[in-house]
Short mmCIF file of C-alpha atoms in Angstrom, two decimals:
data_model
loop_
_atom_site.label_atom_id
_atom_site.label_comp_id
_atom_site.label_asym_id
_atom_site.label_seq_id
_atom_site.Cartn_x
_atom_site.Cartn_y
_atom_site.Cartn_z
CA MET N 4 5.69 -49.57 88.22
CA LYS N 5 8.29 -46.60 87.52
CA LYS N 6 7.79 -43.63 86.98
CA ALA N 7 8.32 -43.07 83.53
CA ASP N 8 6.18 -45.92 82.73
CA LEU N 9 2.95 -43.77 83.69
CA SER N 10 4.26 -41.57 80.79
CA ASN N 11 1.16 -43.74 78.87
CA ARG N 12 -1.40 -42.46 76.84
CA LEU N 13 -4.89 -42.58 78.22
CA LEU N 14 -8.23 -43.43 76.61
CA THR N 15 -11.49 -41.86 78.44
CA ARG N 16 -14.59 -43.85 77.68
CA ARG N 17 -15.32 -40.76 74.65
CA GLN N 18 -12.24 -40.39 73.06
CA THR N 19 -8.22 -40.32 73.27
CA MET N 20 -6.05 -38.38 74.90
CA LYS N 21 -2.88 -37.75 75.54
CA SER N 22 -1.27 -37.79 79.30
CA MET N 23 1.34 -36.90 80.64
CA GLY N 24 2.91 -39.19 83.79
CA ALA N 25 4.67 -38.04 86.43
CA ALA N 26 8.19 -37.39 84.37
CA GLY N 27 6.05 -36.07 81.85
CA LEU N 28 4.46 -33.22 84.07
CA GLY N 29 8.04 -32.11 85.71
CA LEU N 30 7.32 -29.22 87.65
CA GLY N 31 8.95 -30.28 90.73
CA LEU N 32 6.36 -29.84 93.06
CA SER N 33 7.23 -30.39 96.74
CA GLY N 34 3.85 -31.73 97.71
CA LEU N 35 0.54 -30.90 98.46
CA ALA N 36 -0.40 -26.84 99.16
CA ALA N 37 -1.18 -25.57 102.61
CA PRO N 38 -4.77 -26.27 103.98
CA ALA N 39 -7.69 -24.45 102.63
CA VAL N 40 -7.81 -20.77 103.47
CA LYS N 41 -11.67 -19.31 103.90
CA ALA N 42 -11.20 -15.82 102.14
CA GLN N 43 -12.27 -14.23 99.39
CA SER N 44 -10.20 -15.30 96.38
CA SER N 45 -7.78 -12.66 95.29
CA ARG N 46 -7.91 -13.98 91.73
CA PRO N 47 -10.54 -15.38 89.93
CA ILE N 48 -11.48 -19.29 90.30
CA ARG N 49 -10.52 -20.86 86.82
CA PHE N 50 -12.93 -23.81 86.58
CA LEU N 51 -12.86 -26.41 83.56
CA ASN N 52 -16.44 -27.87 82.84
CA SER N 53 -16.69 -31.00 80.22
CA GLU N 54 -20.45 -30.84 80.27
CA THR N 55 -21.04 -29.22 77.24
CA GLY N 56 -25.12 -29.80 76.72
CA ARG N 57 -26.90 -27.08 76.45
CA ASP N 58 -28.55 -27.22 79.52
CA SER N 59 -25.20 -27.67 81.85
CA LEU N 60 -23.49 -24.80 80.40
CA ALA N 61 -26.59 -22.68 81.10
CA PHE N 62 -26.45 -23.61 84.54
CA PHE N 63 -22.73 -23.54 84.89
CA ASP N 64 -22.85 -19.32 83.32
CA ARG N 65 -25.86 -18.64 85.98
CA ILE N 66 -23.70 -19.86 88.82
CA SER N 67 -20.66 -18.07 88.33
CA GLN N 68 -22.48 -15.10 87.97
CA GLU N 69 -24.61 -15.92 91.28
CA TYR N 70 -21.20 -17.03 92.98
CA GLU N 71 -19.32 -13.27 92.13
CA ALA N 72 -22.17 -11.63 93.42
CA LEU N 73 -22.52 -13.72 95.91
CA THR N 74 -19.03 -13.24 97.17
CA GLY N 75 -17.29 -11.06 95.04
CA THR N 76 -15.35 -13.97 94.07
CA GLU N 77 -15.14 -14.50 89.74
CA VAL N 78 -15.24 -18.10 88.49
CA ILE N 79 -14.49 -18.58 84.71
CA ILE N 80 -15.66 -21.05 83.06
CA ASP N 81 -14.02 -22.82 80.90
CA SER N 82 -15.85 -25.57 78.88
CA ALA N 83 -14.38 -28.38 76.91
CA PRO N 84 -16.07 -31.81 75.49
CA LEU N 85 -14.48 -34.38 78.28
CA GLY N 86 -12.11 -36.23 75.23
CA GLU N 87 -10.13 -32.36 75.58
CA SER N 88 -10.20 -31.89 79.48
CA PHE N 89 -7.62 -33.93 80.57
CA THR N 90 -4.50 -32.86 77.70
CA LYS N 91 -6.17 -29.07 78.61
CA ILE N 92 -5.84 -29.92 82.51
CA THR N 93 -2.44 -30.74 81.73
CA ASN N 94 -1.19 -28.00 79.39
CA GLY N 95 -2.44 -26.04 81.95
CA ILE N 96 -0.31 -27.20 84.44
CA ARG N 97 2.99 -27.21 82.31
CA SER N 98 2.43 -23.80 80.85
CA GLY N 99 2.21 -22.08 84.58
CA THR N 100 -1.78 -21.55 84.46
CA PRO N 101 -3.09 -24.12 85.75
CA TYR N 102 -6.96 -24.64 86.59
CA ASP N 103 -7.94 -24.64 89.69
CA VAL N 104 -11.18 -26.89 89.75
CA ALA N 105 -11.77 -29.41 86.65
CA THR N 106 -13.69 -32.49 85.31
CA VAL N 107 -12.28 -35.86 84.43
CA GLY N 108 -14.10 -39.31 83.67
CA PHE N 109 -10.81 -41.76 83.91
CA ILE N 110 -9.67 -42.84 87.35
CA GLY N 111 -6.74 -43.23 85.83
CA GLN N 112 -6.16 -39.37 85.66
CA VAL N 113 -7.31 -39.21 89.19
CA LEU N 114 -4.49 -41.18 90.04
CA LEU N 115 -1.52 -39.88 87.72
CA LEU N 116 -2.39 -36.16 88.78
CA ALA N 117 -2.92 -37.31 92.73
CA GLU N 118 0.47 -39.58 92.59
CA GLU N 119 2.46 -36.18 90.78
CA GLY N 120 0.88 -33.60 93.81
CA GLN N 121 -1.28 -31.53 91.48
CA ILE N 122 -4.91 -32.49 93.37
CA VAL N 123 -5.52 -32.24 96.82
CA PRO N 124 -7.89 -34.34 98.46
CA MET N 125 -11.57 -33.94 98.77
CA ASN N 126 -12.37 -35.64 101.75
CA GLU N 127 -13.74 -32.84 103.95
CA LEU N 128 -16.49 -32.42 101.10
CA THR N 129 -16.89 -36.50 100.01
CA ASP N 130 -16.59 -37.76 103.91
CA ALA N 131 -19.77 -35.98 104.72
CA HIS N 132 -22.33 -38.42 102.47
CA GLU N 133 -22.81 -41.37 101.91
CA TRP N 134 -22.21 -43.00 98.07
CA GLY N 135 -23.08 -46.15 95.90
CA ASN N 136 -20.84 -48.80 95.32
CA ASN N 137 -16.76 -48.67 93.73
CA ILE N 138 -17.21 -44.73 93.28
CA LEU N 139 -14.85 -43.06 95.69
CA PHE N 140 -11.23 -44.63 94.59
CA PRO N 141 -9.81 -43.98 97.36
CA ILE N 142 -5.90 -43.62 96.94
CA ASP N 143 -4.18 -44.23 100.76
CA ASN N 144 -7.54 -43.01 102.32
CA GLN N 145 -7.58 -40.14 100.71
CA VAL N 146 -10.61 -39.14 98.14
CA TYR N 147 -8.64 -37.08 95.37
CA TRP N 148 -12.47 -36.39 93.19
CA TYR N 149 -15.93 -35.26 93.68
CA PRO N 150 -17.78 -38.45 91.42
CA PHE N 151 -21.04 -36.36 91.14
CA ASP N 152 -22.23 -39.04 88.51
CA TYR N 153 -22.35 -42.91 87.63
CA ASN N 154 -22.73 -43.63 83.66
CA LEU N 155 -23.53 -47.36 83.72
CA SER N 156 -23.55 -49.06 80.34
CA VAL N 157 -26.56 -51.40 80.51
CA ILE N 158 -28.78 -52.92 78.27
CA TYR N 159 -32.01 -50.84 77.16
CA TYR N 160 -34.49 -53.15 75.02
CA ARG N 161 -38.23 -52.47 73.78
CA LYS N 162 -40.48 -53.39 76.13
CA ASP N 163 -43.67 -53.09 73.14
CA ILE N 164 -41.48 -55.61 70.87
CA TYR N 165 -41.31 -57.61 74.07
CA GLU N 166 -45.17 -57.72 74.74
CA GLU N 167 -45.52 -58.11 70.69
CA LEU N 168 -43.20 -61.11 70.46
CA GLY N 169 -44.77 -62.78 73.69
CA LEU N 170 -40.82 -62.12 75.01
CA SER N 171 -39.74 -61.83 78.67
CA VAL N 172 -36.87 -60.62 80.17
CA PRO N 173 -34.04 -62.73 80.27
CA ASP N 174 -31.52 -64.31 83.16
CA THR N 175 -29.17 -65.89 80.76
CA TRP N 176 -27.22 -65.91 78.08
CA ASP N 177 -29.17 -68.27 75.86
CA GLY N 178 -32.25 -66.29 76.59
CA PHE N 179 -30.77 -63.29 75.66
CA ILE N 180 -29.52 -64.54 72.21
CA ALA N 181 -32.91 -66.14 71.58
CA ASN N 182 -34.87 -62.60 72.23
CA CYS N 183 -32.60 -61.25 69.77
CA GLU N 184 -33.29 -63.38 66.88
CA ALA N 185 -36.88 -63.31 67.60
CA ALA N 186 -36.47 -59.36 67.38
CA VAL N 187 -34.75 -59.77 63.69
CA GLU N 188 -37.27 -58.12 61.50
CA GLY N 189 -37.32 -56.33 58.09
CA ARG N 190 -34.69 -53.38 58.87
CA ARG N 191 -34.51 -54.24 62.55
CA ARG N 192 -31.95 -55.83 64.73
CA GLY N 193 -31.91 -57.93 67.43
CA CYS N 194 -28.99 -56.08 69.23
CA LEU N 195 -26.16 -53.70 68.53
CA PHE N 196 -22.77 -54.17 70.87
CA PRO N 197 -19.19 -52.59 69.19
CA ILE N 198 -16.53 -55.15 68.76
CA GLY N 199 -14.17 -52.62 66.99
CA SER N 200 -10.94 -51.29 68.79
CA ASN N 201 -12.53 -47.83 70.23
CA GLY N 202 -13.77 -46.92 73.81
CA ALA N 203 -17.22 -47.67 72.94
CA THR N 204 -16.37 -51.57 72.60
CA ASN N 205 -14.44 -51.22 75.97
CA TRP N 206 -17.41 -50.05 78.00
CA MET N 207 -20.55 -51.38 76.22
CA SER N 208 -19.34 -55.13 75.16
CA PHE N 209 -17.79 -56.96 78.33
CA ALA N 210 -20.23 -56.91 81.06
CA PHE N 211 -21.51 -60.11 79.87
CA MET N 212 -18.16 -61.35 80.96
CA TRP N 213 -17.75 -59.81 83.81
CA ALA N 214 -20.97 -61.48 84.84
CA GLU N 215 -19.24 -64.54 83.97
CA GLY N 216 -17.22 -63.92 87.06
CA VAL N 217 -13.94 -63.03 84.93
CA LYS N 218 -11.17 -60.92 86.15
CA LEU N 219 -8.03 -59.81 84.68
CA PHE N 220 -5.57 -59.31 87.49
CA ASP N 221 -5.79 -60.96 90.76
CA ASP N 222 -4.95 -59.35 94.18
CA ASP N 223 -1.71 -59.22 93.67
CA TRP N 224 -1.51 -58.00 89.91
CA ASN N 225 -0.74 -60.92 88.11
CA VAL N 226 -2.52 -61.22 84.89
CA ILE N 227 -4.69 -64.38 85.30
CA LEU N 228 -6.99 -64.06 82.43
CA ASP N 229 -5.81 -67.15 80.76
CA SER N 230 -5.56 -68.96 84.71
CA ASP N 231 -7.42 -72.69 84.72
CA GLU N 232 -10.62 -70.72 86.11
CA MET N 233 -10.90 -67.53 84.09
CA ARG N 234 -9.98 -69.17 80.60
CA PRO N 235 -13.22 -71.26 79.85
CA LYS N 236 -15.10 -68.46 81.22
CA ALA N 237 -13.32 -65.81 79.05
CA ALA N 238 -13.54 -68.05 76.03
CA ALA N 239 -17.30 -69.39 76.66
CA TYR N 240 -18.17 -65.44 76.50
CA LEU N 241 -16.68 -65.03 72.87
CA ASP N 242 -18.72 -67.62 72.04
CA MET N 243 -21.82 -65.87 72.95
CA MET N 244 -20.72 -62.86 71.07
CA ALA N 245 -20.06 -64.66 68.36
CA ARG N 246 -24.02 -65.74 68.31
CA LEU N 247 -25.43 -62.65 68.58
CA TYR N 248 -23.35 -61.22 65.86
CA PRO N 249 -25.81 -62.28 63.16
CA THR N 250 -28.53 -60.19 64.66
CA MET N 251 -26.75 -57.14 64.91
CA PRO N 252 -26.72 -54.31 62.01
CA PRO N 253 -23.83 -54.30 59.53
CA GLY N 254 -20.89 -52.14 60.71
CA ALA N 255 -20.68 -53.26 63.90
CA LEU N 256 -17.07 -52.98 63.94
CA GLN N 257 -16.76 -49.41 63.01
CA ALA N 258 -20.05 -48.72 65.85
CA SER N 259 -19.19 -46.49 68.38
CA TYR N 260 -21.06 -44.29 70.84
CA SER N 261 -22.82 -42.15 68.38
CA GLU N 262 -23.86 -45.05 65.77
CA VAL N 263 -25.36 -47.00 69.04
CA LEU N 264 -27.47 -43.86 70.41
CA SER N 265 -28.85 -43.00 67.30
CA ASN N 266 -29.82 -46.92 66.36
CA VAL N 267 -31.52 -47.34 69.74
CA VAL N 268 -33.41 -43.89 69.40
CA ALA N 269 -34.41 -44.50 66.03
CA GLY N 270 -36.06 -47.73 66.87
CA THR N 271 -33.71 -49.71 64.79
CA LEU N 272 -32.42 -52.05 67.74
CA ALA N 273 -34.74 -54.30 70.03
CA HIS N 274 -31.32 -54.04 72.37
CA GLY N 275 -28.62 -51.32 72.98
CA PRO N 276 -26.16 -51.17 75.45
CA TYR N 277 -25.88 -47.17 76.76
CA ALA N 278 -26.41 -44.87 79.71
CA GLY N 279 -29.23 -42.28 80.91
CA ARG N 280 -28.19 -40.38 77.71
CA VAL N 281 -30.40 -42.67 75.67
CA ILE N 282 -33.10 -41.59 77.72
CA GLU N 283 -32.94 -37.86 77.28
CA ALA N 284 -32.39 -38.47 73.21
CA ALA N 285 -35.33 -40.35 72.66
CA GLU N 286 -37.05 -38.14 74.62
CA ARG N 287 -36.55 -35.42 72.24
CA ASP N 288 -35.89 -37.00 68.72
CA ASN N 289 -38.70 -39.83 69.40
CA PRO N 290 -40.91 -39.80 72.32
CA GLU N 291 -42.67 -43.15 70.98
CA VAL N 292 -39.51 -44.85 71.61
CA ALA N 293 -38.77 -43.28 74.65
CA ALA N 294 -41.63 -44.22 75.60
CA ASN N 295 -41.10 -48.51 75.56
CA LEU N 296 -37.62 -48.54 76.51
CA GLU N 297 -36.72 -49.91 80.01
CA ILE N 298 -33.45 -51.50 81.02
CA MET N 299 -32.14 -54.75 81.90
CA PRO N 300 -28.44 -55.76 83.49
CA TYR N 301 -25.75 -58.22 81.69
CA MET N 302 -26.12 -61.24 82.86
CA ASP N 303 -24.19 -64.71 82.84
CA SER N 304 -24.42 -67.83 81.30
CA SER N 305 -26.08 -70.00 84.11
CA GLY N 306 -28.45 -66.84 85.62
CA GLN N 307 -26.77 -66.86 88.35
CA GLN N 308 -25.08 -63.42 88.23
CA LYS N 309 -25.59 -59.97 87.11
CA ALA N 310 -23.14 -57.06 85.62
CA VAL N 311 -23.11 -53.63 84.50
CA SER N 312 -20.12 -51.59 82.68
CA HIS N 313 -18.74 -48.81 84.77
CA GLY N 314 -18.72 -45.05 84.04
CA TYR N 315 -18.22 -42.30 86.05
CA ASP N 316 -17.30 -38.44 85.90
CA GLY N 317 -16.34 -35.86 89.06
CA TRP N 318 -14.75 -32.25 89.85
CA ILE N 319 -11.40 -32.76 91.08
CA VAL N 320 -9.37 -29.27 92.67
CA LEU N 321 -5.51 -28.58 91.60
CA ASN N 322 -2.92 -27.97 94.11
CA THR N 323 -2.59 -24.34 92.88
CA ASP N 324 -2.38 -20.91 94.99
CA ASN N 325 -6.08 -20.72 94.91
CA GLN N 326 -6.80 -24.31 96.02
CA GLY N 327 -8.63 -22.65 99.25
CA PRO N 328 -11.45 -20.47 96.99
CA ALA N 329 -11.52 -23.09 95.10
CA MET N 330 -12.67 -26.13 97.73
CA GLU N 331 -14.92 -23.10 99.09
CA PHE N 332 -16.72 -22.95 95.61
CA MET N 333 -17.06 -26.71 95.40
CA ARG N 334 -18.44 -26.66 99.05
CA TRP N 335 -21.24 -24.42 97.77
CA LEU N 336 -21.64 -26.39 94.36
CA THR N 337 -21.90 -29.55 95.71
CA THR N 338 -24.08 -28.11 98.86
CA GLU N 339 -26.23 -25.52 97.37
CA LYS N 340 -26.28 -26.48 93.78
CA MET N 341 -26.02 -29.77 93.62
CA VAL N 342 -29.80 -31.01 92.52
CA ASP N 343 -29.72 -27.67 90.12
CA PHE N 344 -26.89 -29.11 88.29
CA LEU N 345 -27.94 -32.81 88.53
CA HIS N 346 -31.30 -31.75 86.48
CA THR N 347 -29.98 -30.24 84.04
CA ALA N 348 -29.21 -34.14 82.27
CA PRO N 349 -31.91 -35.63 84.95
CA VAL N 350 -31.67 -39.34 83.85
CA HIS N 351 -28.19 -39.32 82.36
CA PHE N 352 -26.75 -37.70 85.60
CA GLN N 353 -26.92 -40.82 87.66
CA PRO N 354 -26.88 -39.63 91.15
CA ALA N 355 -24.03 -41.05 93.15
CA ARG N 356 -24.32 -39.45 96.23
CA LEU N 357 -26.96 -41.45 97.71
CA ASP N 358 -29.21 -39.27 99.67
CA ILE N 359 -29.98 -37.54 96.94
CA TYR N 360 -32.56 -40.03 95.75
CA ASP N 361 -33.83 -39.15 98.48
CA ASN N 362 -34.25 -35.22 97.80
CA ASP N 363 -37.71 -34.01 97.14
CA ARG N 364 -36.53 -31.45 95.25
CA TRP N 365 -34.43 -33.75 92.56
CA ARG N 366 -37.53 -36.29 92.54
CA SER N 367 -39.72 -33.47 91.56
CA ASN N 368 -38.41 -33.26 88.15
CA ALA N 369 -40.97 -34.05 85.67
CA MET N 370 -38.00 -36.42 83.64
CA VAL N 371 -36.75 -38.42 87.08
CA GLU N 372 -40.80 -38.58 87.53
CA LYS N 373 -41.51 -40.06 84.16
CA TYR N 374 -38.24 -42.06 83.89
CA SER N 375 -38.16 -43.00 87.95
CA SER N 376 -38.22 -46.83 86.83
CA ILE N 377 -35.49 -46.85 85.38
CA ILE N 378 -33.68 -44.58 87.50
CA GLU N 379 -34.55 -46.41 90.29
CA MET N 380 -33.51 -49.74 88.52
CA ASN N 381 -29.91 -47.77 88.16
CA ARG N 382 -30.11 -47.13 91.67
CA GLN N 383 -30.50 -50.89 92.48
CA PHE N 384 -27.02 -52.12 90.33
CA ILE N 385 -25.21 -49.65 92.48
CA THR N 386 -26.17 -50.49 96.16
CA ASP N 387 -26.70 -53.82 95.60
CA ASP N 388 -23.47 -55.74 96.19
CA SER N 389 -24.24 -59.21 94.02
CA VAL N 390 -24.05 -56.99 90.93
CA ILE N 391 -20.96 -56.92 89.66
CA LEU N 392 -20.08 -53.27 89.10
CA THR N 393 -16.96 -53.21 87.27
CA SER N 394 -15.25 -52.56 83.69
CA ILE N 395 -12.56 -52.49 82.01
CA ASP N 396 -10.33 -49.39 83.78
CA THR N 397 -11.55 -50.23 87.26
CA GLN N 398 -10.38 -53.84 87.04
CA GLY N 399 -7.50 -54.97 90.11
CA PRO N 400 -7.37 -54.81 93.65
CA SER N 401 -6.94 -51.33 93.64
CA PRO N 402 -6.61 -47.83 91.64
CA ASP N 403 -4.10 -48.18 89.48
CA VAL N 404 -2.64 -46.96 85.79
CA ARG N 405 -1.99 -50.84 84.95
CA PRO N 406 -5.98 -51.60 83.92
CA ALA N 407 -5.94 -48.15 82.58
CA LYS N 408 -3.34 -49.04 79.51
CA VAL N 409 -5.19 -51.92 79.22
CA PHE N 410 -8.52 -50.05 78.38
CA GLU N 411 -6.48 -47.74 76.21
CA SER N 412 -4.67 -50.76 74.12
CA PHE N 413 -7.89 -52.42 72.76
CA ILE N 414 -6.39 -55.66 73.37
CA LEU N 415 -9.86 -57.42 75.06
CA PRO N 416 -11.76 -55.31 71.79
CA GLU N 417 -9.24 -57.27 69.77
CA MET N 418 -9.71 -60.45 71.48
CA LEU N 419 -13.36 -60.01 70.06
CA GLN N 420 -12.43 -60.00 66.97
CA ASN N 421 -10.04 -62.55 66.47
CA ARG N 422 -12.81 -65.01 67.16
CA ILE N 423 -15.80 -63.36 66.11
CA LEU N 424 -14.11 -62.26 62.46
CA ARG N 425 -10.76 -64.65 62.14
CA GLU N 426 -12.88 -67.02 63.61
CA MET N 427 -9.56 -68.03 65.88
CA ASP N 428 -10.53 -70.62 68.39
CA PRO N 429 -11.63 -68.90 71.61
CA VAL N 430 -8.85 -70.66 74.18
CA GLU N 431 -6.34 -69.03 71.70
CA ALA N 432 -8.08 -66.07 71.18
CA VAL N 433 -8.19 -65.22 75.49
CA THR N 434 -4.41 -66.72 75.77
CA GLN N 435 -2.89 -64.65 73.33
CA ALA N 436 -5.14 -61.53 75.00
CA ALA N 437 -3.58 -62.56 78.20
CA SER N 438 -0.11 -62.47 77.04
CA SER N 439 -0.76 -59.45 75.41
CA ILE N 440 -1.94 -57.56 78.37
CA ARG N 441 1.69 -59.15 80.23
CA GLU N 442 3.60 -57.25 77.89
CA LEU N 443 1.80 -54.13 77.77
CA ILE N 444 2.40 -53.68 81.92
CA VAL N 445 5.76 -54.89 82.49
#
């Protein structure tokens, strides 16, 4: 791919943002800066935090003061929603006032920054630990970020409704559809999987297709969605979603993250996709629903395969004249303070580091103890090689901007809309999507 082709708009799971490709950053750096020097910083460490929950904000305010008292180095925390972080990172680089540490939530961003030499490898921190599956995303054996959690999209279901209706956890699409149909009663709907052209659909609605064994690319980056092997599987997925659609509430075309979250928490759905945040929201706003939520993976048509939709967050260290002190701060954060940070969103921050699960202090948190069954099942999803752990932006043989471009183009949500709303033949919808992907990544 040509350098100029990297100057495309990238999209996180939460919001569209503008990215700067290699030509767009254009700072003319000749390479990575020298290795970190373990010395007190001559200037403050600038940290862009994108975890804006109340407890997370309080945590960073507290540890910045603690670190300065401990080392004499000031840490300035600038907090902004994740959807704004990449724009702030690139604007800082272009203006000559870059952050030293920042939060990212999309591997395409890490790739762009690494290829331009704007971030430094973090192997000295990541090599010390064992990690869950498909999370480090190494580039030429170098790890350019420190992932702190998984944000897996799994299927939440109401166990009280299952008990009331005598339902069992399904292994097949037919079983899942039957459960959704049986749960429809009055204002309560069977499920909600977004179908609109937005990031929520990209994240929440395609793991059924991954479970069926569909892949977008082969190992040489050829588009294979419409191959003889993949086309019938993808078409079957579209037909399955068309069968689910009548069990959803009105407005699935407009539904995004907040609509799914609010419907699950309000108790108006028997099934809904999300990450651990739904538990924390339900615990706060509707404890009765929270007490009756359990999770299941997405399943295939035959009951042979399970999948979850990938999601993740992590920290990067930028290639600045302050990278040595920044790396030392990150060493302290990821060792001395990691458990405290994870406890600021104890169910949502599903640990990426496997040693955390055996840490007694992490396990002693009240929310971790209360929802241990959900956390443990998510742990199985990230360690069991038989579970497919992927997403649109992590498709393909290696980290690359091509699946990132597919993610932000909404080609796959449009494929869903063609089948469900326009009643297009499913094979035709798949063929059209594959053609669009080829045109996109040329």
